[in-house]
Short mmCIF file of C-alpha atoms in Angstrom, two decimals:
data_model
loop_
_atom_site.label_atom_id
_atom_site.label_comp_id
_atom_site.label_asym_id
_atom_site.label_seq_id
_atom_site.Cartn_x
_atom_site.Cartn_y
_atom_site.Cartn_z
CA MET A 1 0.00 0.00 0.00
CA ALA A 2 2.83 2.41 0.83
CA GLY A 3 3.62 4.70 -2.09
CA GLY A 4 1.13 3.00 -4.43
CA PRO A 5 -1.98 4.44 -6.06
CA LEU A 6 -5.46 4.18 -4.54
CA TYR A 7 -8.37 2.91 -6.63
CA LEU A 8 -11.99 3.73 -5.82
CA THR A 9 -14.74 1.21 -6.58
CA GLU A 10 -17.30 3.99 -7.09
CA GLU A 11 -17.33 7.71 -7.72
CA ILE A 12 -17.30 10.14 -4.80
CA PRO A 13 -20.49 12.28 -4.78
CA GLY A 14 -19.49 15.87 -5.51
CA GLY A 15 -16.07 14.76 -6.76
CA LYS A 16 -14.17 15.62 -3.59
CA ILE A 17 -13.60 14.28 -0.09
CA GLU A 18 -14.88 16.37 2.81
CA GLY A 19 -13.89 15.32 6.30
CA ALA A 20 -11.58 12.66 7.69
CA VAL A 21 -11.39 9.27 6.01
CA LYS A 22 -10.88 5.97 7.81
CA ILE A 23 -8.70 3.10 6.57
CA THR A 24 -9.30 -0.39 7.95
CA ARG A 25 -7.53 -3.70 7.46
CA ASN A 26 -9.41 -6.99 7.59
CA ARG A 27 -8.16 -10.41 8.66
CA LEU A 28 -7.04 -11.21 5.11
CA GLY A 29 -4.74 -8.19 5.02
CA GLN A 30 -7.01 -6.24 2.66
CA PHE A 31 -7.31 -2.48 3.16
CA HIS A 32 -10.54 -0.51 2.78
CA MET A 33 -11.01 3.25 2.78
CA HIS A 34 -14.21 4.61 4.34
CA ILE A 35 -15.19 8.04 3.03
CA PRO A 36 -17.88 10.05 4.86
CA ILE A 37 -20.56 11.62 2.65
CA ALA A 38 -22.62 14.54 3.90
CA THR A 39 -26.37 13.88 3.94
CA PRO A 40 -28.30 16.60 2.04
CA TRP A 41 -30.85 17.13 4.82
CA ASP A 42 -32.44 20.07 3.03
CA ARG A 43 -33.16 17.94 -0.06
CA LEU A 44 -34.54 14.79 1.60
CA PRO A 45 -38.10 13.83 0.63
CA PRO A 46 -40.67 14.65 3.34
CA LEU A 47 -42.98 12.13 4.99
CA LYS A 48 -46.35 11.69 3.31
CA PRO A 49 -49.53 12.62 5.19
CA GLU A 50 -50.47 9.84 7.63
CA ASN A 51 -53.63 8.86 5.75
CA LYS A 52 -51.64 8.32 2.52
CA ARG A 53 -48.79 6.21 3.88
CA LYS A 54 -48.28 2.56 2.99
CA VAL A 55 -47.58 0.54 6.13
CA VAL A 56 -45.73 -2.76 6.48
CA ALA A 57 -45.02 -4.87 9.57
CA LEU A 58 -42.05 -7.26 9.71
CA ASP A 59 -41.50 -10.50 11.58
CA PRO A 60 -37.76 -11.31 11.76
CA GLY A 61 -36.75 -14.92 12.10
CA VAL A 62 -34.52 -17.85 11.18
CA ARG A 63 -36.56 -19.87 8.66
CA THR A 64 -37.29 -16.61 6.81
CA PHE A 65 -35.07 -13.57 7.33
CA GLN A 66 -38.04 -11.16 7.24
CA THR A 67 -41.74 -11.88 6.74
CA SER A 68 -43.80 -8.81 5.87
CA TYR A 69 -47.50 -8.03 6.17
CA SER A 70 -49.08 -4.93 4.67
CA PRO A 71 -52.78 -3.99 4.56
CA GLN A 72 -52.14 -2.50 1.11
CA GLU A 73 -49.83 -5.11 -0.46
CA GLY A 74 -50.42 -8.32 1.49
CA VAL A 75 -47.74 -10.83 2.50
CA GLY A 76 -44.08 -10.92 1.48
CA GLU A 77 -41.06 -13.07 2.37
CA TYR A 78 -37.36 -12.22 2.15
CA ALA A 79 -34.77 -15.04 1.99
CA LYS A 80 -36.95 -18.00 2.89
CA GLY A 81 -35.78 -21.41 4.07
CA GLU A 82 -32.77 -23.56 3.18
CA ARG A 83 -32.77 -22.33 -0.41
CA GLY A 84 -32.65 -18.67 0.63
CA PHE A 85 -29.67 -19.28 2.91
CA ALA A 86 -27.91 -22.00 0.88
CA ARG A 87 -24.70 -20.03 0.20
CA LEU A 88 -24.46 -18.89 3.82
CA PHE A 89 -24.94 -22.43 5.15
CA ASN A 90 -22.37 -23.85 2.73
CA LEU A 91 -19.80 -21.32 3.92
CA CYS A 92 -20.59 -22.10 7.57
CA TRP A 93 -20.11 -25.82 6.92
CA ARG A 94 -16.82 -25.10 5.15
CA ILE A 95 -15.63 -23.15 8.21
CA ASP A 96 -16.52 -26.14 10.41
CA GLU A 97 -14.48 -28.43 8.14
CA ILE A 98 -11.48 -26.10 8.26
CA ILE A 99 -11.59 -25.79 12.05
CA SER A 100 -11.85 -29.58 12.42
CA GLU A 101 -8.86 -30.04 10.11
CA ARG A 102 -6.79 -27.42 11.94
CA LYS A 103 -7.50 -28.82 15.39
CA ASP A 104 -7.42 -32.54 14.60
CA PRO A 105 -5.25 -34.02 17.39
CA LYS A 106 -4.34 -37.01 15.21
CA VAL A 107 -2.71 -34.91 12.48
CA LYS A 108 0.16 -32.49 13.07
CA LEU A 109 0.09 -30.01 10.20
CA PRO A 110 3.12 -27.96 9.11
CA TYR A 111 3.02 -24.26 9.95
CA LEU A 112 2.40 -23.17 6.34
CA ASP A 113 -0.57 -25.54 6.03
CA ARG A 114 -2.06 -24.25 9.28
CA ARG A 115 -1.60 -20.68 8.09
CA ASP A 116 -3.24 -21.49 4.76
CA LEU A 117 -6.25 -23.08 6.48
CA LYS A 118 -6.58 -20.06 8.74
CA ARG A 119 -6.63 -17.76 5.72
CA GLN A 120 -9.29 -19.96 4.11
CA GLN A 121 -11.36 -19.70 7.29
CA TYR A 122 -11.06 -15.90 7.32
CA ALA A 123 -11.94 -15.76 3.60
CA CYS A 124 -15.15 -17.71 4.28
CA MET A 125 -16.00 -15.39 7.17
CA GLU A 126 -15.50 -12.33 4.95
CA LYS A 127 -17.73 -13.88 2.27
CA ILE A 128 -20.45 -14.52 4.86
CA ARG A 129 -20.25 -10.91 5.99
CA GLY A 130 -20.45 -9.73 2.39
CA LEU A 131 -23.50 -11.90 1.68
CA THR A 132 -25.36 -10.71 4.77
CA ASN A 133 -24.52 -7.09 3.94
CA GLU A 134 -25.90 -7.64 0.44
CA LEU A 135 -29.07 -9.21 1.88
CA HIS A 136 -29.55 -6.29 4.29
CA LYS A 137 -29.17 -3.75 1.48
CA LYS A 138 -31.57 -5.50 -0.89
CA VAL A 139 -34.27 -5.94 1.76
CA ALA A 140 -33.90 -2.39 3.12
CA ASN A 141 -33.97 -0.81 -0.35
CA ASP A 142 -37.07 -2.78 -1.35
CA LEU A 143 -38.91 -1.89 1.87
CA CYS A 144 -38.02 1.82 1.64
CA ARG A 145 -39.01 1.94 -2.02
CA ARG A 146 -42.44 0.34 -1.47
CA PHE A 147 -43.53 1.54 1.97
CA ASP A 148 -43.71 4.76 3.96
CA THR A 149 -43.97 3.32 7.49
CA ILE A 150 -42.00 0.21 8.46
CA LEU A 151 -42.71 -1.62 11.73
CA LEU A 152 -39.89 -3.76 13.08
CA PRO A 153 -40.00 -5.66 16.41
CA GLU A 154 -37.20 -5.51 18.95
CA PHE A 155 -35.47 -8.78 18.11
CA LYS A 156 -32.84 -9.46 20.77
CA SER A 157 -30.96 -12.29 19.09
CA GLN A 158 -27.94 -11.87 21.40
CA ASP A 159 -30.14 -12.76 24.39
CA MET A 160 -31.73 -15.67 22.51
CA VAL A 161 -28.41 -17.39 21.81
CA LYS A 162 -27.03 -17.15 25.35
CA LYS A 163 -26.77 -20.58 26.97
CA ASN A 164 -27.69 -19.08 30.32
CA ASN A 165 -29.68 -15.84 30.32
CA ASN A 166 -30.52 -14.64 33.86
CA GLY A 167 -30.80 -18.19 35.10
CA ARG A 168 -32.91 -19.38 32.15
CA ARG A 169 -31.54 -22.07 29.85
CA ARG A 170 -31.45 -21.53 26.11
CA VAL A 171 -34.42 -23.15 24.37
CA ILE A 172 -33.23 -22.91 20.76
CA ARG A 173 -30.93 -25.42 19.08
CA LYS A 174 -27.28 -24.79 18.27
CA LYS A 175 -27.98 -24.54 14.52
CA THR A 176 -30.74 -21.99 15.11
CA ALA A 177 -28.49 -19.93 17.39
CA ARG A 178 -25.72 -19.93 14.78
CA THR A 179 -28.12 -18.83 12.03
CA LEU A 180 -29.37 -15.98 14.21
CA LEU A 181 -25.83 -14.70 14.72
CA THR A 182 -24.96 -15.14 11.04
CA LEU A 183 -27.96 -13.10 9.82
CA ARG A 184 -27.02 -10.15 12.11
CA HIS A 185 -30.54 -8.87 12.69
CA TYR A 186 -29.40 -5.87 14.73
CA ALA A 187 -27.02 -4.76 11.97
CA PHE A 188 -30.00 -4.89 9.58
CA ARG A 189 -32.08 -2.77 11.95
CA THR A 190 -29.28 -0.18 12.16
CA PHE A 191 -28.88 -0.05 8.38
CA LEU A 192 -32.64 0.22 7.82
CA ALA A 193 -32.86 3.07 10.36
CA SER A 194 -30.38 5.10 8.31
CA LYS A 195 -31.93 4.16 4.97
CA VAL A 196 -35.48 5.32 5.76
CA LEU A 197 -34.22 8.89 6.25
CA LEU A 198 -33.03 9.05 2.64
CA HIS A 199 -36.34 7.78 1.23
CA GLY A 200 -38.80 9.91 3.18
CA SER A 201 -39.98 6.88 5.15
CA GLU A 202 -40.10 6.13 8.88
CA LEU A 203 -39.12 3.15 11.01
CA ALA A 204 -41.01 2.29 14.20
CA ILE A 205 -39.61 -0.23 16.70
CA VAL A 206 -42.30 -2.19 18.53
CA THR A 207 -42.25 -4.96 21.12
CA GLU A 208 -43.21 -8.45 20.00
CA GLU A 209 -44.52 -10.20 23.12
CA TYR A 210 -47.02 -12.92 22.18
CA THR A 211 -47.18 -11.85 18.52
CA SER A 212 -46.43 -15.43 17.41
CA LYS A 213 -48.61 -17.13 20.04
CA THR A 214 -51.71 -14.93 19.63
CA CYS A 215 -54.45 -15.90 17.18
CA GLY A 216 -54.86 -13.22 14.52
CA ARG A 217 -58.61 -13.80 14.41
CA CYS A 218 -59.92 -14.30 17.95
CA GLY A 219 -56.96 -13.26 20.14
CA HIS A 220 -56.55 -16.65 21.84
CA ILE A 221 -53.01 -17.26 23.15
CA LYS A 222 -51.53 -20.63 22.24
CA ASP A 223 -48.90 -21.40 24.88
CA ASN A 224 -47.83 -24.70 23.29
CA LEU A 225 -46.90 -23.25 19.88
CA GLY A 226 -43.29 -24.48 20.16
CA GLY A 227 -41.45 -24.51 16.85
CA ALA A 228 -44.51 -25.13 14.65
CA GLU A 229 -44.33 -23.51 11.22
CA VAL A 230 -48.13 -23.20 10.95
CA TYR A 231 -50.35 -21.52 13.54
CA LYS A 232 -53.57 -23.47 14.24
CA CYS A 233 -55.91 -21.87 16.75
CA GLN A 234 -57.43 -24.37 19.18
CA LYS A 235 -60.36 -22.03 19.89
CA CYS A 236 -61.65 -20.72 16.54
CA GLY A 237 -59.85 -23.01 14.06
CA PHE A 238 -57.92 -20.17 12.39
CA LYS A 239 -54.96 -21.47 10.38
CA CYS A 240 -52.07 -19.35 9.13
CA GLY A 241 -48.32 -19.44 8.58
CA ARG A 242 -46.57 -18.77 11.87
CA ASP A 243 -44.44 -15.88 10.56
CA VAL A 244 -47.32 -14.29 8.65
CA ASN A 245 -49.50 -14.42 11.76
CA GLY A 246 -46.64 -12.86 13.74
CA ALA A 247 -46.14 -10.03 11.23
CA ARG A 248 -49.86 -9.22 11.21
CA ASN A 249 -49.93 -9.15 15.01
CA VAL A 250 -46.92 -6.82 14.99
CA LEU A 251 -49.05 -4.43 12.92
CA LEU A 252 -51.94 -4.67 15.40
CA LYS A 253 -49.56 -4.14 18.32
CA HIS A 254 -48.17 -0.99 16.67
CA LEU A 255 -51.61 0.62 16.80
CA ARG A 256 -51.08 0.90 20.55
CA GLN A 257 -47.59 2.14 21.33
CA PRO A 258 -44.93 2.63 18.61
CA LYS A 259 -41.42 3.95 19.13
CA SER A 260 -39.94 5.68 16.08
CA VAL A 261 -36.24 5.58 15.24
#
């Protein structure tokens, strides 16, 4: 890097750099320059009148990254199931293989081989981060383009994956916990919060207690829902996809007490 030219992957808005730049180095030894860009606050689109806004409620999860429900546009799903996460899962499995090979007590690898495996592991981790960043950008851009008010529950994945959280044992499986951490739901929330400002939209953070367990028709709470993919109400017979039911209930919950970001 010393004494060599710098190449930009995209043009700088305005053609010049204003403010201090930041240079970071990742685990593969690659350097990245971060250039701050001033937000044109005076030219941002304003919020539409409340009675003209399109509203969408999201239900974050593991089987589907985000399930959406909108009174105007119905149901939507972003990155659903094994197929939606295939590349991420393949990279995670490859990391497991590399770690097993590096730490196999029966095989003593030469230093150069160990170093090469470590670089392969870091390369997979960087690819995972790149894929999740791409997913976050695509979902956020689509939501901001189509909707004016976005409702997102507080999804505390860090608490969910803890093996012991305030004396309570973790109830989700190891694979589910790993997927939660890989998808980086909080990073998505942070990115979406900054993106809505540029599109004249708004983001409201709501709580999600009982949104999955509550019947969307009669309000009955099903305490034995477990990990079922389909919600079947024992009281009124209502049947709906678990995540869709949760997203719709998030919308109903927002009518009470939203918290904008």
